[in-house]
Short mmCIF file of C-alpha atoms in Angstrom, two decimals:
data_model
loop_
_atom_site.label_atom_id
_atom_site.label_comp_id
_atom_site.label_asym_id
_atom_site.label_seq_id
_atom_site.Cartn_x
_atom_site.Cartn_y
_atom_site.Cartn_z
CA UNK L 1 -48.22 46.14 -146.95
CA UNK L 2 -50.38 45.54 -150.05
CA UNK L 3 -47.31 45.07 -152.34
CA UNK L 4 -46.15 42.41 -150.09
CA UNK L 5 -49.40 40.56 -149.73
CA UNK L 6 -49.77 40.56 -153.43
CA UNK L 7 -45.95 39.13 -153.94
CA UNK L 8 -46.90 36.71 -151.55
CA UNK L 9 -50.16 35.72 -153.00
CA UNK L 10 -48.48 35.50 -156.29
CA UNK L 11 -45.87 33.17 -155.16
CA UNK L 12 -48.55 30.60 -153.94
CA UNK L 13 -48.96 31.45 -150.16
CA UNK L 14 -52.40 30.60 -149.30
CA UNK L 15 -54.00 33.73 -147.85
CA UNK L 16 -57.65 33.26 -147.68
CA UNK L 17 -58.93 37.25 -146.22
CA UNK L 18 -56.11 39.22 -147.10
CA UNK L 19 -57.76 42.05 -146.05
CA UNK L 20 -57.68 40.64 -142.80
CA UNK L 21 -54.00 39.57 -142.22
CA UNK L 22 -51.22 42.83 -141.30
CA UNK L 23 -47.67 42.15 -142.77
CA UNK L 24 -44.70 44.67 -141.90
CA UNK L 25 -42.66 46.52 -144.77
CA UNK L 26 -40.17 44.91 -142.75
CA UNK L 27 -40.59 41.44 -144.19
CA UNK L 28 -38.51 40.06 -146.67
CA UNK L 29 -40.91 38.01 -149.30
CA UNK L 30 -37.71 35.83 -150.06
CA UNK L 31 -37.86 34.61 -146.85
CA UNK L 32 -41.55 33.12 -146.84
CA UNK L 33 -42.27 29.78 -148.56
CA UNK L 34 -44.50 29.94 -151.48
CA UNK L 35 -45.29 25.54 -151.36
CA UNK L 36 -48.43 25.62 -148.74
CA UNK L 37 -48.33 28.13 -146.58
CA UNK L 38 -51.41 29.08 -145.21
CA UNK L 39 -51.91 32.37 -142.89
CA UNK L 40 -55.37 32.70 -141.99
CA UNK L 41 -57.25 35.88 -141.05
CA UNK L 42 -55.99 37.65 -137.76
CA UNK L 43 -52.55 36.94 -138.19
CA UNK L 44 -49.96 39.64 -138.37
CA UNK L 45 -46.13 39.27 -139.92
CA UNK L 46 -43.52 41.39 -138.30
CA UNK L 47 -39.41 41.41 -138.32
CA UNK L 48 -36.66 41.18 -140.80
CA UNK L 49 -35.59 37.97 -139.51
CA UNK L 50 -38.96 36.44 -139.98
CA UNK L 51 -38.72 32.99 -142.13
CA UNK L 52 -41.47 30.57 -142.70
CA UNK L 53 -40.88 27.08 -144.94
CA UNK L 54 -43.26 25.05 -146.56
CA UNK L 55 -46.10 23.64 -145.33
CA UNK L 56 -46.79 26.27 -141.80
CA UNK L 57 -49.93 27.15 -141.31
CA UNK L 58 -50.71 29.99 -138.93
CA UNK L 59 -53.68 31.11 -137.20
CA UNK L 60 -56.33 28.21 -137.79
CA UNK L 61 -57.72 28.37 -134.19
CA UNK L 62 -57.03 32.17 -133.55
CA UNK L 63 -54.79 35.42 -134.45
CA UNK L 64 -51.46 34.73 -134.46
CA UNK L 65 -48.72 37.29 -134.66
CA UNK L 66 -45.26 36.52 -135.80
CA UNK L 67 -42.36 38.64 -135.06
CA UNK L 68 -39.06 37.67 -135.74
CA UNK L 69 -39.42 34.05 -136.14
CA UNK L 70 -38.39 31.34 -137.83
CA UNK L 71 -40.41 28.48 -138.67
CA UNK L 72 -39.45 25.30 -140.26
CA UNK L 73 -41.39 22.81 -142.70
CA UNK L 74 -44.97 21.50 -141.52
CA UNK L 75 -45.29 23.89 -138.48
CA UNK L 76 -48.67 25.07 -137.44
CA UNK L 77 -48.94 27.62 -134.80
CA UNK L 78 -52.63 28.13 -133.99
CA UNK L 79 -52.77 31.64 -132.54
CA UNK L 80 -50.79 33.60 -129.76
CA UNK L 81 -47.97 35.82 -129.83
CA UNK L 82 -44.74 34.11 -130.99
CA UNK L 83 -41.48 36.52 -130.78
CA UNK L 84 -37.64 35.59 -131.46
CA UNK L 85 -38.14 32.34 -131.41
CA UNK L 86 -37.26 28.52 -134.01
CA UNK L 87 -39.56 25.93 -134.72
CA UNK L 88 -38.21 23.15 -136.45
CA UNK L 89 -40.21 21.00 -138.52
CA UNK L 90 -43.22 19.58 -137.73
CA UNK L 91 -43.24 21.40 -133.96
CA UNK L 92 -46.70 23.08 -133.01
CA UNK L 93 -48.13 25.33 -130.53
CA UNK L 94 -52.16 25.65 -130.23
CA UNK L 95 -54.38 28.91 -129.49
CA UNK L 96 -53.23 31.32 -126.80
CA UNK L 97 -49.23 30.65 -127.03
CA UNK L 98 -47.20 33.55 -125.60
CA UNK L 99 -43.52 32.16 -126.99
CA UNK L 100 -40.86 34.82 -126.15
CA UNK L 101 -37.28 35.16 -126.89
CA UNK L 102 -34.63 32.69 -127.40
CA UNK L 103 -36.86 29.72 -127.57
CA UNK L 104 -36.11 26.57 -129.71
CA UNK L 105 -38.68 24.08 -130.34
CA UNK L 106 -36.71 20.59 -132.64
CA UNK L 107 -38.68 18.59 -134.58
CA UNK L 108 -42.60 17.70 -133.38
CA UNK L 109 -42.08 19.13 -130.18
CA UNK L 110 -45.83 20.64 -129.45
CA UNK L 111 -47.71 22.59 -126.57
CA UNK L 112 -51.43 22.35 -126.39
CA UNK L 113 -53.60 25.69 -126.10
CA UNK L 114 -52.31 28.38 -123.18
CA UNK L 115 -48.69 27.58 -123.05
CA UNK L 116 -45.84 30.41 -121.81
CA UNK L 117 -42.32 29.89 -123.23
CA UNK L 118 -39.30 31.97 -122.60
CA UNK L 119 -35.66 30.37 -123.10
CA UNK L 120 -36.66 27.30 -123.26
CA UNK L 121 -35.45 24.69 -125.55
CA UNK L 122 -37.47 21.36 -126.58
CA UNK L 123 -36.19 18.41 -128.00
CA UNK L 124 -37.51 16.51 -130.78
CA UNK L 125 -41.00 15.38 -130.07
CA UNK L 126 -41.59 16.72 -126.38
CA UNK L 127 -45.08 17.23 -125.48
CA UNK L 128 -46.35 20.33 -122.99
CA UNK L 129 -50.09 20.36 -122.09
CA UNK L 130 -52.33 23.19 -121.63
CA UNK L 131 -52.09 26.56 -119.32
CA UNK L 132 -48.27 25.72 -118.76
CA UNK L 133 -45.42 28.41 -117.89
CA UNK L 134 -41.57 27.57 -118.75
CA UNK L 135 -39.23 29.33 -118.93
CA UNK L 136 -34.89 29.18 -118.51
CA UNK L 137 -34.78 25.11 -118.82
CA UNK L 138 -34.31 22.45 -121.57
CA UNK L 139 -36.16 19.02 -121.62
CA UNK L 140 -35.50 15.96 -123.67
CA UNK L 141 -36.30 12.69 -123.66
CA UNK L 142 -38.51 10.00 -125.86
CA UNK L 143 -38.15 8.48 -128.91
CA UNK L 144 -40.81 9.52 -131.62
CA UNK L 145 -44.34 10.92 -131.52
CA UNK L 146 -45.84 8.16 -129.20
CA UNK L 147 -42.87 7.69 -126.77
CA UNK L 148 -41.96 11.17 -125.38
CA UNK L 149 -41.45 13.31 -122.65
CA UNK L 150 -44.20 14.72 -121.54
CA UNK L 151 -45.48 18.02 -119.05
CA UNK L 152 -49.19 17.80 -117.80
CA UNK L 153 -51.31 20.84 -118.05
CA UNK L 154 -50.99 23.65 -115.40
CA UNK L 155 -47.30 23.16 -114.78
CA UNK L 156 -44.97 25.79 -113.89
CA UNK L 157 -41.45 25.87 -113.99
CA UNK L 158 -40.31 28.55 -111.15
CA UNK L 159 -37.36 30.73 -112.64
CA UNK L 160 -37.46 33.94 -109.96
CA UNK L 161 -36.09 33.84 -106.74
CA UNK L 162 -36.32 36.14 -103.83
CA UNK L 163 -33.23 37.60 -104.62
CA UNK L 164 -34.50 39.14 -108.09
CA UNK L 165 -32.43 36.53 -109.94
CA UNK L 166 -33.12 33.92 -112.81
CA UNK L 167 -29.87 31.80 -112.01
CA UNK L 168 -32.53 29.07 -112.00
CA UNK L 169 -31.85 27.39 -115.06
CA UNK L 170 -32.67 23.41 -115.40
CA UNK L 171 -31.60 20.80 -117.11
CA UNK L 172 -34.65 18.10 -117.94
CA UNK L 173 -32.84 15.37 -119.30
CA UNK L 174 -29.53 16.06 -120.91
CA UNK L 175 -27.61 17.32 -124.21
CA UNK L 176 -25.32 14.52 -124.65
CA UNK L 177 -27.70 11.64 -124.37
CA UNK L 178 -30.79 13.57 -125.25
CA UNK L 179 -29.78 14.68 -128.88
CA UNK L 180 -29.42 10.89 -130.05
CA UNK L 181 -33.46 10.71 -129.58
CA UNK L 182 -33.02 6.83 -127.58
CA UNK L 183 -33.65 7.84 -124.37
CA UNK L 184 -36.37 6.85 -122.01
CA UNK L 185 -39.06 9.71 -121.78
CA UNK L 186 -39.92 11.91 -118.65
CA UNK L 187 -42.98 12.87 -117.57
CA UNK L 188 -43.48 16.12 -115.01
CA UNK L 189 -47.69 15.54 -113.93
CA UNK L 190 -49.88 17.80 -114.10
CA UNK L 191 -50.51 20.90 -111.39
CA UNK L 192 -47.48 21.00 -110.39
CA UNK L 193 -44.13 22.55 -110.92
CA UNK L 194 -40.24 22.54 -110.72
CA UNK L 195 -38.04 25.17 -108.45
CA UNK L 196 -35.06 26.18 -110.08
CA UNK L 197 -32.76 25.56 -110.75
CA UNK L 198 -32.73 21.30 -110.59
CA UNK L 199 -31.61 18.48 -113.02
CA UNK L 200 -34.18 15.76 -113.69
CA UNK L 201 -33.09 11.78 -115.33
CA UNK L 202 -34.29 10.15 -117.94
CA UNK L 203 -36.88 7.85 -116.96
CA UNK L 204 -38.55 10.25 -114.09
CA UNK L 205 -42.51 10.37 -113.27
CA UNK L 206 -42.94 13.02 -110.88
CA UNK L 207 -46.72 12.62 -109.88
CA UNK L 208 -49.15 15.16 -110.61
CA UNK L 209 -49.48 18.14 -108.01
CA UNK L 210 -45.97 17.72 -106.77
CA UNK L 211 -42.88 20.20 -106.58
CA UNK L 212 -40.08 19.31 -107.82
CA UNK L 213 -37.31 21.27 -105.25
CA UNK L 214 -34.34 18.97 -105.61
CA UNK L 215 -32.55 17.24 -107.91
CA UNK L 216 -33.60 13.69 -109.18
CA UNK L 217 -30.12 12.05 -110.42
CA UNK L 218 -31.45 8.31 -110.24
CA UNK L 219 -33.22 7.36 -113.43
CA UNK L 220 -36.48 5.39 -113.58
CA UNK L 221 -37.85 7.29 -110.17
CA UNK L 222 -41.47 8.03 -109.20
CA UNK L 223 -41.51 11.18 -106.91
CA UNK L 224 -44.62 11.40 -105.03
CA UNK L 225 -45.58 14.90 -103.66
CA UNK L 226 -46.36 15.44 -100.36
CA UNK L 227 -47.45 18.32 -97.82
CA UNK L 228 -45.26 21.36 -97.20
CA UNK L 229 -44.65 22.21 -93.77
CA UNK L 230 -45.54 25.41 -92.57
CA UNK L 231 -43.39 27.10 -91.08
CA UNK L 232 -41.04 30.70 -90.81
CA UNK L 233 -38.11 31.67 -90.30
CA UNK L 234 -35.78 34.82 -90.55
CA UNK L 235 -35.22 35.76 -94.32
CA UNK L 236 -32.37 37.75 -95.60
CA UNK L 237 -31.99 38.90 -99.02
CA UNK L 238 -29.04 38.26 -100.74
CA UNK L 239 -27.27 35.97 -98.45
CA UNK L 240 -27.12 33.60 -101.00
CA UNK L 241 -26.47 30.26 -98.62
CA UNK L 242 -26.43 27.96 -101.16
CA UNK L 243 -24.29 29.35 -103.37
CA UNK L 244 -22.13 26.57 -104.41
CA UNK L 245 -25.45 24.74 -105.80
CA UNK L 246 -26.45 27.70 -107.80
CA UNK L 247 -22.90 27.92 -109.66
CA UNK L 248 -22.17 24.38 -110.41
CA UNK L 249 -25.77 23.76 -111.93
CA UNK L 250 -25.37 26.84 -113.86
CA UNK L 251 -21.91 26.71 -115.19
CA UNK L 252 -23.29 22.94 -116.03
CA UNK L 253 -26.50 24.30 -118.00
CA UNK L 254 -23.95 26.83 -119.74
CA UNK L 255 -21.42 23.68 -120.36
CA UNK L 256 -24.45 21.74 -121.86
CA UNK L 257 -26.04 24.68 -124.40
CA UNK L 258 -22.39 24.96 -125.39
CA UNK L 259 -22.20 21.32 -126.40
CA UNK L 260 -25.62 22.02 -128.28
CA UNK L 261 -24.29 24.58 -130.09
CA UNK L 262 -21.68 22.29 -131.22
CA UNK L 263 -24.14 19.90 -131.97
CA UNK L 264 -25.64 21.95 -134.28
CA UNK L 265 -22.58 23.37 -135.84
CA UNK L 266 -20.60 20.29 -136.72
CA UNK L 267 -23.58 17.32 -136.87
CA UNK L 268 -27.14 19.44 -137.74
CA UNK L 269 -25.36 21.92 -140.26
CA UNK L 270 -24.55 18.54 -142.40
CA UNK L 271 -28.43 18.26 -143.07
CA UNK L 272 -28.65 21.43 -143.97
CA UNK L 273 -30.23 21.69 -148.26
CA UNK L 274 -30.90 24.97 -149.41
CA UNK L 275 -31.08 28.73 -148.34
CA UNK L 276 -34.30 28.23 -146.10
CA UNK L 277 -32.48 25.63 -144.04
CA UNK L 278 -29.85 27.18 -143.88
CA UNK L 279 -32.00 30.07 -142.46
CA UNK L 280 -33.44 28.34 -139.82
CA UNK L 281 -30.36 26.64 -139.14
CA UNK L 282 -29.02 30.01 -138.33
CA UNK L 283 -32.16 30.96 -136.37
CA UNK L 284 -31.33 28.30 -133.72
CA UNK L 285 -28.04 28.72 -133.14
CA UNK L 286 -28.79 32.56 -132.23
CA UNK L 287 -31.47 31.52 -129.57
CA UNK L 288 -28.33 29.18 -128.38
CA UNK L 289 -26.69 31.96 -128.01
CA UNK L 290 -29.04 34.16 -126.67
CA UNK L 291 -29.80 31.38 -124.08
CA UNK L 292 -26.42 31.15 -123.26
CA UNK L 293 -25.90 35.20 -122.88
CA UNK L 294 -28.64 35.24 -120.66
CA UNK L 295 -27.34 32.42 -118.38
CA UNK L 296 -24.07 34.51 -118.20
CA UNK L 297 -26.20 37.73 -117.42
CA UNK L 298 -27.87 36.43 -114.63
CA UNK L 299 -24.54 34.77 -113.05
CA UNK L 300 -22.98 38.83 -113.36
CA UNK L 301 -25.85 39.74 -111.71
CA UNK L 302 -25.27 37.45 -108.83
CA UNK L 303 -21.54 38.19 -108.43
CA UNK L 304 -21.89 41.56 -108.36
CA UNK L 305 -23.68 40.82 -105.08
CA UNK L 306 -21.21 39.33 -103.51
CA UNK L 307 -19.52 42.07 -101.45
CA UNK L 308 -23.25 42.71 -100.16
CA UNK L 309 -23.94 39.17 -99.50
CA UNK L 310 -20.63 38.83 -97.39
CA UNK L 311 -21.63 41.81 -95.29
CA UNK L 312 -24.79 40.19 -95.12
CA UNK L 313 -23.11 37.07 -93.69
CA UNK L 314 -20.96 38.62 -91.16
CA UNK L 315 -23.81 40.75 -89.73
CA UNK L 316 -25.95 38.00 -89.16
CA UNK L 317 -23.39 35.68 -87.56
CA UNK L 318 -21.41 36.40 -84.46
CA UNK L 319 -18.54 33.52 -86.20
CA UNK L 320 -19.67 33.55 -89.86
CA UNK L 321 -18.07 30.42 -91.81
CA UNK L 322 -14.82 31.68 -93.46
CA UNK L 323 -14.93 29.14 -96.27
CA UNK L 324 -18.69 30.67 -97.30
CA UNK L 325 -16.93 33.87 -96.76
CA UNK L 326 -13.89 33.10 -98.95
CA UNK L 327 -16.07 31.66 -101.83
CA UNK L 328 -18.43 34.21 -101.94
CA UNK L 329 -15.09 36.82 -102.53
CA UNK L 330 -13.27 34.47 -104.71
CA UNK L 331 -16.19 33.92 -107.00
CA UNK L 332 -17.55 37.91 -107.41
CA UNK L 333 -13.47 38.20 -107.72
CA UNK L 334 -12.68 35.53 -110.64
CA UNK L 335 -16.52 35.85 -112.44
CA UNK L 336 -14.93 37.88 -115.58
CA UNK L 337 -12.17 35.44 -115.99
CA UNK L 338 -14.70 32.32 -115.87
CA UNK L 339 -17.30 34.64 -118.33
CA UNK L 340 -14.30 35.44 -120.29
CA UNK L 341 -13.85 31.95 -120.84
CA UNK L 342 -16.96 30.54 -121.05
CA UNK L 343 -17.52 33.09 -124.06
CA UNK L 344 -14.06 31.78 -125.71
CA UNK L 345 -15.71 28.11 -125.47
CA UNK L 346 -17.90 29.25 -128.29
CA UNK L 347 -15.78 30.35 -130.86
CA UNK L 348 -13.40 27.66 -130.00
CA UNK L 349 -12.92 24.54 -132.92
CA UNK L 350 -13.49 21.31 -131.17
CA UNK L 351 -11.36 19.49 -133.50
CA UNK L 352 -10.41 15.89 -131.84
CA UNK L 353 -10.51 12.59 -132.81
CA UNK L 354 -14.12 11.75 -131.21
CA UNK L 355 -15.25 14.57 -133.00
CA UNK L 356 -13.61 13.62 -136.43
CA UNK L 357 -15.14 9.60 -135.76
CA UNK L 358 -18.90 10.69 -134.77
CA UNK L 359 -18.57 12.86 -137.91
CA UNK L 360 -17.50 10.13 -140.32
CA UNK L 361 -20.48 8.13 -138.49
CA UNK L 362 -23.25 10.67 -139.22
CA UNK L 363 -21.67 10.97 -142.93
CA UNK L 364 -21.92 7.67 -143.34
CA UNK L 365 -25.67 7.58 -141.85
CA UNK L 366 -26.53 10.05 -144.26
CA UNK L 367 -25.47 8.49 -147.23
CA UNK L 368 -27.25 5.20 -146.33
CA UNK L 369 -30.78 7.01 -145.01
CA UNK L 370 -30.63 10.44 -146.67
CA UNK L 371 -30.34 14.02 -145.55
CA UNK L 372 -33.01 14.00 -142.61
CA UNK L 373 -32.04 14.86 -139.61
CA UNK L 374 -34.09 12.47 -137.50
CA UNK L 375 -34.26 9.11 -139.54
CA UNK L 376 -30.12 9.66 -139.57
CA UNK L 377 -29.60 10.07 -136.38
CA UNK L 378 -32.10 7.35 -135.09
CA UNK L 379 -30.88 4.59 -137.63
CA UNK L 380 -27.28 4.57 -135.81
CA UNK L 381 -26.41 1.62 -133.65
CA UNK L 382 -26.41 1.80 -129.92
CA UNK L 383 -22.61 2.14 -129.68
CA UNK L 384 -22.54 4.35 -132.59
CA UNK L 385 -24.53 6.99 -130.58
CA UNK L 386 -22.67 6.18 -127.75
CA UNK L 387 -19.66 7.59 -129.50
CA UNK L 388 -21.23 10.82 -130.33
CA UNK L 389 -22.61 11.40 -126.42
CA UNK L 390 -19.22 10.24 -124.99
CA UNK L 391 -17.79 13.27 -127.37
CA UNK L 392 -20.46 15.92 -126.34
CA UNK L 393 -20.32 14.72 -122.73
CA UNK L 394 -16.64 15.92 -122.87
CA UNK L 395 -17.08 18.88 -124.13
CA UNK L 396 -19.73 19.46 -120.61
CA UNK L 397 -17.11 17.94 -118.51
CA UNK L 398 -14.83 19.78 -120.07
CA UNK L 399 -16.03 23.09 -119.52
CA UNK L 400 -17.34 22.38 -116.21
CA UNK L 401 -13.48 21.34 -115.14
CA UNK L 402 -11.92 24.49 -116.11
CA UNK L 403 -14.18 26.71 -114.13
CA UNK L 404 -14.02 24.97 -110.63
CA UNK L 405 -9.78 25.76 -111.57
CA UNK L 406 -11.21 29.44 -111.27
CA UNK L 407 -12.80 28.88 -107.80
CA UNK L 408 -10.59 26.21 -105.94
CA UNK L 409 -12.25 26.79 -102.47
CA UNK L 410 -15.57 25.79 -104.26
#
């Protein structure tokens, strides 16, 4: 430990108590900037896959521990536990973060003190307040630091059903529209929450202390909360009644980190400069894919019900409906084919002509306004980026089109 803190030290990394900050032997020194790092007193470096670029500064406002991570230029995490998880530059995260696994926070995204992350993904400049829980969704929306989405403090995203499942993945914004940075911003208020899984537009304000439980697919709507009703009635695990919902926003959610992961293989990789980048770069495409494993996980899960859930069905109904019945069995039948293929759709080359154009567009962005990421891809033109969504937005329908050819009755 005291071999790497001195290798550090030596290479510039600001370390003002070493005897106070824990580093495994597990850390690679090549991997950790030497240009303004600062890791205060507290913090505690674990993880072979650990990276951190210029400029981070960890553990100002309390301990921070680091495991696994990678952290891009000008990030400042200010204490919490932070695990398997990407900041790009310029994101931050205040005192008492608990970021888990396969999380992905693009440039100045930010959460106040108190905020839970697991699979979640934030697009550039989306803003979380304090004592917030998210986890299995994706929000976008804005357009720099001063117009972006935003999620007021005590908000919960619900990800656990009654049925022990986390098929409750949602989509806040989009991928298609969302990576271009031009869209109107979104803005959840604050004590209250989203039940999962739903799709939100661009352009929503859902007032504070409301639940979102359906989808919003109008842009530029309020959504005022209002009283539950009280009231019970009979309960039956794993019936599974809405079933249709639950696959097509999933299969959509999987559609749209796919197109992501394009995004970042074909467009971000261009902006990619040296061995740190290329680092990080790596870093996020592995929490794309560990998203996208755990989507597919939690959709096994559910088919593997399915014989259950039909003798669930029939028991409770003297005439239970035969085409519930007959897509319950045709979708625990055909779920390896459609995970077989979804898993295909990532090593496949998306090499068509809208691809080849939005490509020639971004090259041609970067050799006007540089290699960064952000002023490129906000200098285009609005049909320019309209090109580049209508290509990702095929790649969603796309995918979306071939599984429903696996469940017909659906």
């Amino acid at each position: 430990m005291e071999k790497i803190k001195d290798l550090l030290i030596k290479k510039g990394v600001k370390i003002p108590c070493p005897e106070g900050v824990e580093i495994g032997d597990d850390i690679n020194p090549d991997r950790i900037s030497g240009d303004n790092v600062t890791i205060h007193s507290g913090c505690k470096l674990y993880g072979p896959k650990t990276l951190i670029m210029s400029g981070t500064r960890l553990g100002y406002e309390t301990p921070a521990t680091v495991h696994d991570c990678q952290i891009g230029k000008n990030v400042e995490l200010g204490g919490g536990y932070f695990f398997g998880s990407t900041f790009l530059e310029n994101s931050s995260m205040g005192s008492g973060a608990h970021i888990r696994q396969a999380c992905l926070l693009e440039e100045g995204a930010r959460g106040a003190h108190t905020v839970g992350l697991k699979q979640t993904i934030l697009f550039p400049y989306v803003t979380l307040g304090s004592l917030i829980n998210f986890c299995d969704c994706l929000m976008a929306g804005g357009t720099d630091s001063k117009n972006h989405s935003e999620v007021g403090s005590s908000y919960i995203h619900f990800n656990y059903t009654q049925n022990q499942d986390k098929a409750t993945a949602s989509l806040i914004g989009d991928v298609p529209r969302g990576v271009m940075i031009n869209q109107r911003p979104i803005f959840l208020g604050g004590q209250g929450g989203m039940v999962g899984p739903v799709t939100i537009e661009y352009g929503t304000i859902v007032a504070a202390g409301t639940v979102v439980r359906k989808d919003i697919d109008k842009e530029d709507t309020m959504l005022l909360g209002s009283p539950a009703i009280a009231r019970s009635m009979p309960f039956h695990a794993n019936l599974y009644s809405n079933l249709q919902r639950i696959i097509r926003l999933n299969i959509n959610y999987i559609a749209s980190l796919t197109a992501l992961r394009t995004w970042y293989m074909d467009i971000r990789s261009i902006f990619i400069k040296d061995d740190l980048e290329r680092e990080l770069h790596r870093g996020a495409v592995d929490k794309l894919d560990a998203a996208i494993n755990e989507r597919l996980k939690q959709l096994r899960k559910i088919a593997g019900k399915m014989p259950e859930s039909i003798e669930i069905q029939k028991s409770i109904s003297g005439n239970p409906s035969e085409k519930m019945i007959l897509r319950k069995r045709e979708y625990g039948e055909k779920w390896p084919d459609i995970e077989e293929f979804l898993k295909g759709c990532l090593e496949r080359i998306d090499d068509n002509q809208a691809r080849n154009d939005f490509i020639e567009i971004i090259d041609n962005a970067v050799s006007l306004k540089g290699k960064n990421y952000i002023t490129a891809v906000k200098s285009l033109e609005k049909g320019e980026s309209q090109k580049g969504t209508e290509w990702l937005q095929g790649i969603v329908d796309s995918i979306n089109g071939r599984v429903w050819e696996f469940l017909p009755s659906f």
